[in-house]
GROMACS .gro file of C-alpha atoms in nm:
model
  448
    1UNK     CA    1  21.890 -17.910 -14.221
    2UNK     CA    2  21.707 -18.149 -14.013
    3UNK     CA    3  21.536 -18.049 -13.690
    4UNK     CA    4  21.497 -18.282 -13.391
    5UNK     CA    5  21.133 -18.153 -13.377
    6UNK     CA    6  20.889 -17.976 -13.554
    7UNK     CA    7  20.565 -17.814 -13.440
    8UNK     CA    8  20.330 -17.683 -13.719
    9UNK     CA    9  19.998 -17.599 -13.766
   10UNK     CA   10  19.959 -17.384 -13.466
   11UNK     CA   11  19.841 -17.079 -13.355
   12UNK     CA   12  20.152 -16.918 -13.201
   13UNK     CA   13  20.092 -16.692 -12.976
   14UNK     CA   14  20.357 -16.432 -12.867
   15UNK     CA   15  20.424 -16.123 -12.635
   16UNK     CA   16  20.395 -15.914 -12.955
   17UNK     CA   17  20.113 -16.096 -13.146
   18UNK     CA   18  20.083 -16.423 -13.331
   19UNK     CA   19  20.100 -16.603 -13.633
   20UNK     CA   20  19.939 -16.925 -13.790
   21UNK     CA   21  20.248 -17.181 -13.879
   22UNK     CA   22  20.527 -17.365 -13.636
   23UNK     CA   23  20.846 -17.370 -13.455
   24UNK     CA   24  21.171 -17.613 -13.560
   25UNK     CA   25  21.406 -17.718 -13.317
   26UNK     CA   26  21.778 -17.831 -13.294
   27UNK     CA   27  22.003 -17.869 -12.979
   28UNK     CA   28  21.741 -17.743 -12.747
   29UNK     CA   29  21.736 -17.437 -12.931
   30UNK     CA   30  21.459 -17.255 -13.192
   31UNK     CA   31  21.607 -17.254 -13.507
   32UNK     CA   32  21.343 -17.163 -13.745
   33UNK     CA   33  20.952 -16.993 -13.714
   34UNK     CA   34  20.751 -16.927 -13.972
   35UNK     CA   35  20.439 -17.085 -14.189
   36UNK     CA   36  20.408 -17.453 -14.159
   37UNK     CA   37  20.565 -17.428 -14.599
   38UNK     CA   38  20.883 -17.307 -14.470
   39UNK     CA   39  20.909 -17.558 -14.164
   40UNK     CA   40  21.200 -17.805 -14.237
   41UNK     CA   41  21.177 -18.189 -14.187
   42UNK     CA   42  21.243 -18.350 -13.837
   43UNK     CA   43  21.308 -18.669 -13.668
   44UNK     CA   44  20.941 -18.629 -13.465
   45UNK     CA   45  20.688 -18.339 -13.629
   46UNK     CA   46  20.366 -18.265 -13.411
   47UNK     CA   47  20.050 -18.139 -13.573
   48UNK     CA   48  19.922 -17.924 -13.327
   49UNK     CA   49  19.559 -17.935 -13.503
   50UNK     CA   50  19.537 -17.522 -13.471
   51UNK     CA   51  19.599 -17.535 -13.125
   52UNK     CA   52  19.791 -17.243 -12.949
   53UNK     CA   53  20.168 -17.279 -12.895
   54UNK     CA   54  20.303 -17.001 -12.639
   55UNK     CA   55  20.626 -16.978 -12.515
   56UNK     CA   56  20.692 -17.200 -12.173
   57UNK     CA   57  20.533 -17.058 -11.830
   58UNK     CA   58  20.800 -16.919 -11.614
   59UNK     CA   59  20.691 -16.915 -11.296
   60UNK     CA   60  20.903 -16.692 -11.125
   61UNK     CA   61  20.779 -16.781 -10.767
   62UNK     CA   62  20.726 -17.099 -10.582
   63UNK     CA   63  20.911 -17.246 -10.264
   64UNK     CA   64  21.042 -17.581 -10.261
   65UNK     CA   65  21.199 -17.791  -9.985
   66UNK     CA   66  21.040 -17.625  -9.691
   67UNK     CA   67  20.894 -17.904  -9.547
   68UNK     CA   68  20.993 -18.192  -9.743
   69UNK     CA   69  21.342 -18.309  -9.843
   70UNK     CA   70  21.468 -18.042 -10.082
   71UNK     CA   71  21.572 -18.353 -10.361
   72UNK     CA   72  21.207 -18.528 -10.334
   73UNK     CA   73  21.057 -18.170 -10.407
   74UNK     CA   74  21.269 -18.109 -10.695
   75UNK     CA   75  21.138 -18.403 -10.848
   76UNK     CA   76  20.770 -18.429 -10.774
   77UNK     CA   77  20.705 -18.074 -10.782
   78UNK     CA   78  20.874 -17.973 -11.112
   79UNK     CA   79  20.719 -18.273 -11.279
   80UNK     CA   80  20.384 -18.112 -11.108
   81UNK     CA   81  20.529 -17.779 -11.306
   82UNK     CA   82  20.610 -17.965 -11.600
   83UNK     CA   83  20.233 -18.099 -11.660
   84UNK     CA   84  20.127 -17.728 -11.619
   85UNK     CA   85  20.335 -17.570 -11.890
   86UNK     CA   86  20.589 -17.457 -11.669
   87UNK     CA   87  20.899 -17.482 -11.797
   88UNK     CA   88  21.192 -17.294 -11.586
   89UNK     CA   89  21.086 -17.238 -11.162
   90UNK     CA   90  21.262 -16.973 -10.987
   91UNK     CA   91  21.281 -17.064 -10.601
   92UNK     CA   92  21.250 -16.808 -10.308
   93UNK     CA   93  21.521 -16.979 -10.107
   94UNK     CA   94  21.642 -16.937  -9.718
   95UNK     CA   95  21.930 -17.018  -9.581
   96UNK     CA   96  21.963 -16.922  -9.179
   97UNK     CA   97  22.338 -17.017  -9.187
   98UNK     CA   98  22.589 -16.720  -9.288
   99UNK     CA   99  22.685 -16.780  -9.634
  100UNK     CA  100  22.479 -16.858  -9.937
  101UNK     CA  101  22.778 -16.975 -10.126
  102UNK     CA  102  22.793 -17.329  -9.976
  103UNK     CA  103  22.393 -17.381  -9.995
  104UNK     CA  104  22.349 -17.252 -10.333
  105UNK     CA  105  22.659 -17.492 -10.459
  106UNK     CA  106  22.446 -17.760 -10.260
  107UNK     CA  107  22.077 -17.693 -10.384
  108UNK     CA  108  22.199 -17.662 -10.760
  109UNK     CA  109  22.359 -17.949 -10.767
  110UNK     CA  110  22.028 -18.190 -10.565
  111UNK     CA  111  21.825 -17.958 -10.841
  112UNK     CA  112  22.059 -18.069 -11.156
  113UNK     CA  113  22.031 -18.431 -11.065
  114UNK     CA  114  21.644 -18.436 -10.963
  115UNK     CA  115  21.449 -18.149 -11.135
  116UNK     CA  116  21.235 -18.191 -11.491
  117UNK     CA  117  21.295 -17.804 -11.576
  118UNK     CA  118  21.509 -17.556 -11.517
  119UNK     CA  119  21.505 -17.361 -11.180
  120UNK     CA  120  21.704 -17.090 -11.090
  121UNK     CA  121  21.712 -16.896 -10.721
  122UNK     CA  122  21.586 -16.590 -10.537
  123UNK     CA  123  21.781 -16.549 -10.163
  124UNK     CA  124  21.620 -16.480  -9.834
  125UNK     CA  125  21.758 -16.185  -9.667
  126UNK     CA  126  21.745 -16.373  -9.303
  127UNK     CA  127  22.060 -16.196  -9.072
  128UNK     CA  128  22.262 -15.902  -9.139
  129UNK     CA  129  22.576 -16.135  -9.272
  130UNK     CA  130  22.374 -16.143  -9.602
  131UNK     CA  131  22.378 -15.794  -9.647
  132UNK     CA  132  22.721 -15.777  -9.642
  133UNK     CA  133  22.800 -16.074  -9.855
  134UNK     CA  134  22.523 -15.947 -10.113
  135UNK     CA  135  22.858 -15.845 -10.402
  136UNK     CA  136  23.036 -16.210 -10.355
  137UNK     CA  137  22.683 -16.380 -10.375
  138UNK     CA  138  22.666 -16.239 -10.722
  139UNK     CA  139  22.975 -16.276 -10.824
  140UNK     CA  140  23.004 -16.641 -10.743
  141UNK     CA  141  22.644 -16.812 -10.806
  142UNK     CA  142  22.487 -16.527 -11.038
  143UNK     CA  143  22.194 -16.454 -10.815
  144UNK     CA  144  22.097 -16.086 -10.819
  145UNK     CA  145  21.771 -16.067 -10.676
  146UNK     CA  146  21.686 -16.082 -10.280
  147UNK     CA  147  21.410 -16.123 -10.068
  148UNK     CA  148  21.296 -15.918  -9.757
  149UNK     CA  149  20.989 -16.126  -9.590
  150UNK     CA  150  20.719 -15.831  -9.326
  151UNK     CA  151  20.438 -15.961  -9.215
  152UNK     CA  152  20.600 -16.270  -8.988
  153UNK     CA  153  20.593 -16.217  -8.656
  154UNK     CA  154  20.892 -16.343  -8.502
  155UNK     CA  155  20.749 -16.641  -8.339
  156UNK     CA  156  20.589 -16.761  -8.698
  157UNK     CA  157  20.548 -17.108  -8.768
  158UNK     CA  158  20.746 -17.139  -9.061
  159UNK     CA  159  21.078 -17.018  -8.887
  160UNK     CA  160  21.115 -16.710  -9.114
  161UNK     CA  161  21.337 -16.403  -8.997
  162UNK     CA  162  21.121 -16.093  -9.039
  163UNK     CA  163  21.308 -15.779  -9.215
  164UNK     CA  164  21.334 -15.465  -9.062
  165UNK     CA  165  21.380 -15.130  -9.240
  166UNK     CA  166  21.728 -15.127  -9.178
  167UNK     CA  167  21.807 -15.423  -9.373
  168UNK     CA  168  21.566 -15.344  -9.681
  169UNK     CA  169  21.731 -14.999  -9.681
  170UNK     CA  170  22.080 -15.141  -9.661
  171UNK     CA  171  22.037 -15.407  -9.935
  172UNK     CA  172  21.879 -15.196 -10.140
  173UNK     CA  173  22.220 -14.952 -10.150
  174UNK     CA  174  22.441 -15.240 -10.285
  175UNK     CA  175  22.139 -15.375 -10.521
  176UNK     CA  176  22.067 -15.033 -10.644
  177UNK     CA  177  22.465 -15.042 -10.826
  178UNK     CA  178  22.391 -15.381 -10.961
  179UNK     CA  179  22.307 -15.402 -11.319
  180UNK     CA  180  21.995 -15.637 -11.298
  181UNK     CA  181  21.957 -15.611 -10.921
  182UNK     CA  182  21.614 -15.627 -10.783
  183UNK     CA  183  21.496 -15.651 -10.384
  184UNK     CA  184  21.191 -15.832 -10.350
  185UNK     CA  185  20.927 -15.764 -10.070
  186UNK     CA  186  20.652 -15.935  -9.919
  187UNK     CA  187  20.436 -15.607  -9.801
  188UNK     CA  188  20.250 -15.649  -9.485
  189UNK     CA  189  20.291 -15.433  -9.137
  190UNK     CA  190  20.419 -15.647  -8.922
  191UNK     CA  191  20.346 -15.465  -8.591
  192UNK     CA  192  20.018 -15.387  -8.684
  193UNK     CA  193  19.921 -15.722  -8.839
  194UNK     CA  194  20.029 -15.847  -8.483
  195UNK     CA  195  19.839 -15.620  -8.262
  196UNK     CA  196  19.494 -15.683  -8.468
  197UNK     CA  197  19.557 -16.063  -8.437
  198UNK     CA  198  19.590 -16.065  -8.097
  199UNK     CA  199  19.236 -15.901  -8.088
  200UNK     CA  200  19.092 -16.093  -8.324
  201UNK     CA  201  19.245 -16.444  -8.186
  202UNK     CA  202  19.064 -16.351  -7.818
  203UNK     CA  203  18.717 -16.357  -7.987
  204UNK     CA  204  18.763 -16.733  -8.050
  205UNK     CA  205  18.744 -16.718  -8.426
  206UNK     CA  206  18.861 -17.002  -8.640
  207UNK     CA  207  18.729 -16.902  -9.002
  208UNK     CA  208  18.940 -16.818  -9.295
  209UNK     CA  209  18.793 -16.440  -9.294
  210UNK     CA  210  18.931 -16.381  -8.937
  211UNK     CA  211  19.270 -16.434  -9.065
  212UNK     CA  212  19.226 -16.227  -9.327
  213UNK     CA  213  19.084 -15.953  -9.085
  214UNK     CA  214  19.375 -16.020  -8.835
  215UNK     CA  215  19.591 -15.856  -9.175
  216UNK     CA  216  19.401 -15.586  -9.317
  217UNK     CA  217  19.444 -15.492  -9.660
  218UNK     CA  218  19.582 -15.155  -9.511
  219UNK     CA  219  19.916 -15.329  -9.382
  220UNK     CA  220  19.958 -15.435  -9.692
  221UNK     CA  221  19.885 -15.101  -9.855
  222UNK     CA  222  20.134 -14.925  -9.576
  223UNK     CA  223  20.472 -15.128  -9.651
  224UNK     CA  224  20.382 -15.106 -10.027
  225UNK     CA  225  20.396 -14.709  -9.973
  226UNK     CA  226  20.722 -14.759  -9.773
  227UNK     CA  227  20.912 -14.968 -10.022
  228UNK     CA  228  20.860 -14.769 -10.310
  229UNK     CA  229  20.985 -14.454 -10.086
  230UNK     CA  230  21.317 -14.635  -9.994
  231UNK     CA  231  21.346 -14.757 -10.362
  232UNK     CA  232  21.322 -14.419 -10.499
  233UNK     CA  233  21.550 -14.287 -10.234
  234UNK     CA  234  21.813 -14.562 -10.308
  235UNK     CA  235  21.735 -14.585 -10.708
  236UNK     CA  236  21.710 -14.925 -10.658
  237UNK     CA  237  21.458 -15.186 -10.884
  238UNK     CA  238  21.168 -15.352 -10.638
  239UNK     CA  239  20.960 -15.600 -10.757
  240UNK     CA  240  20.598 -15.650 -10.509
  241UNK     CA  241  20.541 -16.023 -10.453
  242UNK     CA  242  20.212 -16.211 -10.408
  243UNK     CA  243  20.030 -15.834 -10.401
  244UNK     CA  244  19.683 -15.905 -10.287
  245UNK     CA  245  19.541 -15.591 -10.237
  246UNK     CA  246  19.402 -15.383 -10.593
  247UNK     CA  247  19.564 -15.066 -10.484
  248UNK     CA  248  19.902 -15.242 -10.519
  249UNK     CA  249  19.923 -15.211 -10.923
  250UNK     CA  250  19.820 -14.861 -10.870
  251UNK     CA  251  20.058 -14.747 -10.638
  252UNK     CA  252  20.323 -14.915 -10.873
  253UNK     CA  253  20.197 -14.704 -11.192
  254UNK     CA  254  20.227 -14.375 -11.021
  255UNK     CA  255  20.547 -14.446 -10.884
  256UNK     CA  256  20.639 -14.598 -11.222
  257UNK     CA  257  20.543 -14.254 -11.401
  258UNK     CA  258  20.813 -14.068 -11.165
  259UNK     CA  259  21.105 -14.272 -11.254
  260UNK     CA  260  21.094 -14.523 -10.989
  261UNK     CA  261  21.150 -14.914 -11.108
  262UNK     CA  262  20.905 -15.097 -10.974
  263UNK     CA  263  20.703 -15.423 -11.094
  264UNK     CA  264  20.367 -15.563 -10.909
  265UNK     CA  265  20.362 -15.983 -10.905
  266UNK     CA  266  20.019 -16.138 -10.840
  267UNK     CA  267  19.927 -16.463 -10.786
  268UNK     CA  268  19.650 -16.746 -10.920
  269UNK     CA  269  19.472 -16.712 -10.599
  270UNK     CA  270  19.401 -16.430 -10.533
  271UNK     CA  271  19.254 -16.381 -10.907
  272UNK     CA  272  19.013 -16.686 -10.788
  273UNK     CA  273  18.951 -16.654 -10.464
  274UNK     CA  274  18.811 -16.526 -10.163
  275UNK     CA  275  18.838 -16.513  -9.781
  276UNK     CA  276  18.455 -16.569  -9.766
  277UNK     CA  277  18.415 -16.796  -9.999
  278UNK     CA  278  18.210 -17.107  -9.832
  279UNK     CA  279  18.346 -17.412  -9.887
  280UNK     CA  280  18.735 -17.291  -9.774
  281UNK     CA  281  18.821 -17.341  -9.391
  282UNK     CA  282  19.217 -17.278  -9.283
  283UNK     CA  283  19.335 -17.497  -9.526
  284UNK     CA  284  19.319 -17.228  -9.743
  285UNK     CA  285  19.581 -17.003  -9.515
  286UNK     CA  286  19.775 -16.791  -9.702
  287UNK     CA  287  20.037 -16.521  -9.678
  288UNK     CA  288  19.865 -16.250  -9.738
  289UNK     CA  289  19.571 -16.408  -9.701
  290UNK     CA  290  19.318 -16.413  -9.953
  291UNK     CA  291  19.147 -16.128  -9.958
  292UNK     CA  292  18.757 -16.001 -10.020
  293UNK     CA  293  18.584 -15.936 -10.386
  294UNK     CA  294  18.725 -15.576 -10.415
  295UNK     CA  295  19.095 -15.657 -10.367
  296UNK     CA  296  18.975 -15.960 -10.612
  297UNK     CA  297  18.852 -15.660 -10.908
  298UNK     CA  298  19.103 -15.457 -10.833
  299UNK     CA  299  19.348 -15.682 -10.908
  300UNK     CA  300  19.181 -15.797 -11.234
  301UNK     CA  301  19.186 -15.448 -11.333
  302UNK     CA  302  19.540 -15.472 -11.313
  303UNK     CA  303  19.567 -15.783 -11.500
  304UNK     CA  304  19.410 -15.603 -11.801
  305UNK     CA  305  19.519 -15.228 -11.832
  306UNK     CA  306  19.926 -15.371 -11.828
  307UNK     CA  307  19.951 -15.249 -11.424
  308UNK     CA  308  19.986 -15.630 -11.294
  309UNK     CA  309  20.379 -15.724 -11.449
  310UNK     CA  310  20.395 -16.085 -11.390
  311UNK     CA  311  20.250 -16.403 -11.207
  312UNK     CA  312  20.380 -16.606 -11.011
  313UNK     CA  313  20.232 -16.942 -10.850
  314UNK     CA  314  20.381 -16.904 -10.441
  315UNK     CA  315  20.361 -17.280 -10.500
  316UNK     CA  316  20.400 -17.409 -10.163
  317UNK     CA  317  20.404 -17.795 -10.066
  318UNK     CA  318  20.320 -17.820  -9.708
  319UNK     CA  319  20.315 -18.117  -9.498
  320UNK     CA  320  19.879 -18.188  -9.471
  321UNK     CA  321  19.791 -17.894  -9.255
  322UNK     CA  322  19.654 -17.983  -8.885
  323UNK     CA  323  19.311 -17.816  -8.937
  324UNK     CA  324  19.375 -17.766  -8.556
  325UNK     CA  325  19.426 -17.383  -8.490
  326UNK     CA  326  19.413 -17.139  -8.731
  327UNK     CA  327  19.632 -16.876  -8.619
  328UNK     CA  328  19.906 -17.192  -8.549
  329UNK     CA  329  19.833 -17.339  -8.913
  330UNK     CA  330  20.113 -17.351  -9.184
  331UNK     CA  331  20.001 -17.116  -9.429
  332UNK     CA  332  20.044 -17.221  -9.824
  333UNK     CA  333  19.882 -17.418 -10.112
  334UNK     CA  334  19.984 -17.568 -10.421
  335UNK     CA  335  19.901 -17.426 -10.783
  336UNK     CA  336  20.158 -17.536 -11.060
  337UNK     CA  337  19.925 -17.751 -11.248
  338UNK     CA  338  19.654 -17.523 -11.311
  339UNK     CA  339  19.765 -17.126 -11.315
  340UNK     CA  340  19.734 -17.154 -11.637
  341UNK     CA  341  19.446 -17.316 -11.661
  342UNK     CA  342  19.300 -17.089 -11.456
  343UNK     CA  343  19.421 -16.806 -11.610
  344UNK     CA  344  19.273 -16.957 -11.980
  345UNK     CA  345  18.952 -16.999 -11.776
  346UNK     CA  346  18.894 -16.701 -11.556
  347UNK     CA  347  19.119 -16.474 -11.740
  348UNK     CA  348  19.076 -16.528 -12.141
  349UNK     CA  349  18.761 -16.721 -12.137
  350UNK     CA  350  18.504 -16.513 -11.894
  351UNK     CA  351  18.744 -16.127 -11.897
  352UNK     CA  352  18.873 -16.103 -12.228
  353UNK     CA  353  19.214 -16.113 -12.135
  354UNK     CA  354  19.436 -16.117 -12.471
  355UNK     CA  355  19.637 -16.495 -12.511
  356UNK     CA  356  19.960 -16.236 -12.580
  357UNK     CA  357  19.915 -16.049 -12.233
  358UNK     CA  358  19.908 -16.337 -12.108
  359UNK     CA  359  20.213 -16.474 -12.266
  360UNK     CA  360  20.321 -16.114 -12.101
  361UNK     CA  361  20.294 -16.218 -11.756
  362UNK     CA  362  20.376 -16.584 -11.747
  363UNK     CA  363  20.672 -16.545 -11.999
  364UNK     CA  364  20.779 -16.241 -12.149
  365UNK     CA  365  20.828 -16.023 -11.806
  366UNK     CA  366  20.959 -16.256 -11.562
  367UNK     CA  367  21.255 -16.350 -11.763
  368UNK     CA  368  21.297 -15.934 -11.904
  369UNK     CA  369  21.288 -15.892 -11.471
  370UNK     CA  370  21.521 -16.189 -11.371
  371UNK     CA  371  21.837 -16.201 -11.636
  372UNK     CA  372  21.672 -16.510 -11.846
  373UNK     CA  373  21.630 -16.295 -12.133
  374UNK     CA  374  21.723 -16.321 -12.407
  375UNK     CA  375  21.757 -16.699 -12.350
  376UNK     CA  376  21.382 -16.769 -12.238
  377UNK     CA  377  21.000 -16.632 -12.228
  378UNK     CA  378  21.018 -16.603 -12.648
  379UNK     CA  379  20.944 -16.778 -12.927
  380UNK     CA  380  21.192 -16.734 -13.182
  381UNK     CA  381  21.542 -16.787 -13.344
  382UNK     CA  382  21.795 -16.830 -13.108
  383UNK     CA  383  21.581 -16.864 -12.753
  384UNK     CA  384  21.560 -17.219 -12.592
  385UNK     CA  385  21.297 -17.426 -12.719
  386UNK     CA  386  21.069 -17.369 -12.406
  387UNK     CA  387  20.696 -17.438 -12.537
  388UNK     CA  388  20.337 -17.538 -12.385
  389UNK     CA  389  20.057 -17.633 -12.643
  390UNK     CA  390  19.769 -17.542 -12.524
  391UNK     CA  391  19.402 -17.686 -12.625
  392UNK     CA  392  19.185 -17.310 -12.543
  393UNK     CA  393  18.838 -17.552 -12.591
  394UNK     CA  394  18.980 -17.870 -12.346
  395UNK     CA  395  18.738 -17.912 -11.980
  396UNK     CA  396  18.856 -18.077 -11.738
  397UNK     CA  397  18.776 -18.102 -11.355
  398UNK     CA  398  19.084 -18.028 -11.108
  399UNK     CA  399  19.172 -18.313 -10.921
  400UNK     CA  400  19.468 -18.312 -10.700
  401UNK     CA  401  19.685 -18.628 -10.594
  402UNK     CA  402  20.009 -18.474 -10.510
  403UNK     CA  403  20.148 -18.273 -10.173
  404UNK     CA  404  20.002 -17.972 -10.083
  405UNK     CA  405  19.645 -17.818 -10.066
  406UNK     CA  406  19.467 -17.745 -10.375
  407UNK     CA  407  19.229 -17.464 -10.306
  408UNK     CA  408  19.033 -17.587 -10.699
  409UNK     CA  409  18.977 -17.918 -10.643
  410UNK     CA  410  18.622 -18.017 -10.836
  411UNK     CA  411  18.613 -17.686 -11.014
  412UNK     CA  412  18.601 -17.735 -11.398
  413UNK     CA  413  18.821 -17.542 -11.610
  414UNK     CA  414  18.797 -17.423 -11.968
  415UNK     CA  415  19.174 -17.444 -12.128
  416UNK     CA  416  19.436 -17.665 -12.054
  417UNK     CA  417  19.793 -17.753 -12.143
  418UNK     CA  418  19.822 -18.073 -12.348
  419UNK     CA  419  20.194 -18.081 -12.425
  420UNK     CA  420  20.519 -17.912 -12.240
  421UNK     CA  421  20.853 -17.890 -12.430
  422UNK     CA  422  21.116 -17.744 -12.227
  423UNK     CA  423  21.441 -17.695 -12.383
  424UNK     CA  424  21.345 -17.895 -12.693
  425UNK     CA  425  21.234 -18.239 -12.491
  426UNK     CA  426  20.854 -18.280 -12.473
  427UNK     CA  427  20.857 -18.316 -12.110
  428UNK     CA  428  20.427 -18.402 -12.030
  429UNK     CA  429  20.223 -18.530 -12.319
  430UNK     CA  430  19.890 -18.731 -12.266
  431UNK     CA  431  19.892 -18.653 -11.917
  432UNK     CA  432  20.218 -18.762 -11.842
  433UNK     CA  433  20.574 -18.656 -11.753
  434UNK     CA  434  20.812 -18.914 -11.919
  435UNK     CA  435  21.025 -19.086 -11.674
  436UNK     CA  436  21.349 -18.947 -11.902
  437UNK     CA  437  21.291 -18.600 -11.785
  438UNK     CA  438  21.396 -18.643 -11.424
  439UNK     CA  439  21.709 -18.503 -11.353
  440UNK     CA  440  21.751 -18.269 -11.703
  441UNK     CA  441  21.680 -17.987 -11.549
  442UNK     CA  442  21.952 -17.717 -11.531
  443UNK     CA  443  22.033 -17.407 -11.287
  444UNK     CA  444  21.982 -17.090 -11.472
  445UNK     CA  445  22.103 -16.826 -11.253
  446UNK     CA  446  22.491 -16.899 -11.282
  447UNK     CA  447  22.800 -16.711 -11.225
  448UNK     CA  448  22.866 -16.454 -11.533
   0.00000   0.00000   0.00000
């Protein structure tokens, strides 16, 4: 047999350990692993110099086509993806019409004919009509996991429909039945969030650390407490995203040692930042904000004892934010190219976190929690040749030329991703994404 490529000489790092050797690909697909002796010929073989191979970053959270045309964002941002070691993008997706069924027929297809990787779809929960149409949904596009957005008030500049209880409840019923169902929540008291703001807001205050006062870690605490109650009411899975706050992970463990199914998502941020740090102003807005040094360690702590499940980027790119009003800012900021960067850096480098946890959280987990496995987050026989070499020793300084804010720009990072393969086509190599790769992407939540 000869493979269409061949990796060898690399430190392969999996979910369950690794191994010193290579990967061989055909058709997209891994069709051998072992020691680089046992690797067969190819038509292009990489020497990856005893770098570290680990299996493609799923990120299982971003938002594209908020604020720019949804097409130009499937290119520019998944090529953004691409040169992170990113490899399949699941989008949080809203629709404010009554079905899903046209939109998601729509958005795959402008995805198919623009995106570098594959992307696949999480749907807003924003009226009561997609409650009810929650069974067709999955039977007819193969999305089975929904999103309830708290913490928007419903005047927010974004145009997002808060949840109320009622509707988390009631989706929750039908996703409970559903084999690989999952609700998704963004935690944060909306009532209370509101009242403090208004407070807060009269002082005058424009800094980044009134905005994250105006949300106290509390609301965020609260609806965390009140989802896992309704999902162990309903038996239904719940997966936390963008947790902030370091009790999160360890409300999720208790509940997770009663029975209940639920999964804690952090995000790059909020492992790197702070609300007080000096040089951020609003630009650095987010929802949930970023929080103080505590929620920071707490988090962390998460990260290491197996508490934290998965990561996910809330990749966001925002038209240039106003720098006007803080409590009227878009809130968002772009971080594709460098999670895992800063992951290598802040989390491997300076914590000790283990290369295969990580592979954990950026690979293995999301696709266990989303139906891509066993198809993705894996290296070997059989799973889609979905690969980032990584050089653990590279520095380089973040610079940032696309849409969005950067919240790293200047910092210099230890551990980088030189090459991204995703489905057996090297995608980025020496810094670039080819110009081929537009438009090979494919939609990976599909009808069963």
């Amino acid at each position: 047999m000869k493979a269409d490529l061949v990796i060898k000489n690399a430190r392969v790092v999996r979910h369950d350990g690794e191994f010193h050797g290579g990967v061989a690909v055909k058709d997209g697909k891994i069709v051998l692993t072992g020691s680089d002796e046992s690797l067969p010929d190819a038509t292009r073989t990489i020497d990856a110099e005893g770098r570290v191979l680990m299996p493609g970053l799923i990120d299982p959270h971003c938002h594209l086509g908020v604020k720019y045309p949804f097409a130009e964002d499937m290119r520019t941002e998944t090529a953004a993806a691409a040169s992170g070691g990113v490899t399949t993008a699941l989008l949080y997706i809203r629709n404010l019409k009554e079905s899903y069924l046209p939109f998601y027929e729509e958005r795959k297809a402008l995805g198919e004919e623009n995106s570098v990787i594959d992307f696949g779809f999480h749907f807003g929960i924003q009226r009561e009509e997609h409650i009810a149409e929650i069974p067709e949904i999955i039977a007819k596009t193969g999305v089975k996991s929904f999103k309830c957005y708290f913490g928007y008030e419903p005047d927010n500049p974004i145009g997002i429909v808060p949840a109320t209880d009622g509707w988390v409840y009631a989706a929750m019923r039908i996703l409970a039945k559903v084999p690989g169902g999952v609700i998704n929540v963004h935690c944060e008291n909306t009532q209370i969030a509101s009242w403090i703001k208004k407070e807060i807001a009269a002082t005058g205050r424009q800094d980044l650390g009134a905005y994250t006062e105006s949300r106290p870690a509390f609301c965020e605490v609260e609806t965390i407490r009140r989802m896992i109650f309704l999902a162990e009411k309903t038996g239904c899975s719940l997966h936390l995203v963008h947790t902030s706050v370091g009790m999160g992970p360890v409300l999720a463990a208790e509940a997770q040692a009663r029975g209940v199914h639920v999964t804690v998502e952090t995000c790059p941020h909020y492992l790197t930042r702070t609300c007080y740090d000096e040089d951020l102003d609003m630009r650095a807005k987010i929802s949930p904000p970023l929080r103080d040094r505590n929620e920071l360690e707490g988090l962390w702590a998460g990260m290491l004892n197996g508490s934290v499940y998965s990561l996910g980027t809330d990749h966001v790119p925002f038209l240039p934010k106003k720098l006007e009003d803080l409590w009227t800012e878009f809130p968002g900021v772009v971080s594709f190219p460098w999670e895992l960067s800063l992951m290598l850096h802040f989390g491997v480098h300076q914590r000790g976190l283990p290369l295969s946890r990580l592979v954990e959280l950026n690979s293995f987990n999301p696709a266990r929690r989303f139906g891509l496995w066993p198809r993705k987050g894996h290296i070997d026989v059989g799973f889609d040749a979905d690969l980032v070499l990584v050089d653990l020793d590279e520095e380089r300084t973040v610079t940032h030329t696309g849409k969005g804010t950067c919240i790293y720009e200047g910092w210099k990072l230890k551990g980088w991703p030189v090459m991204t393969v995703a489905r057996g086509d090297v995608v980025y190599e020496n810094g670039v994404v080819a110009d081929t790769s537009y438009g090979r992407g494919r939609c990976v939540t599909l009808p069963s």
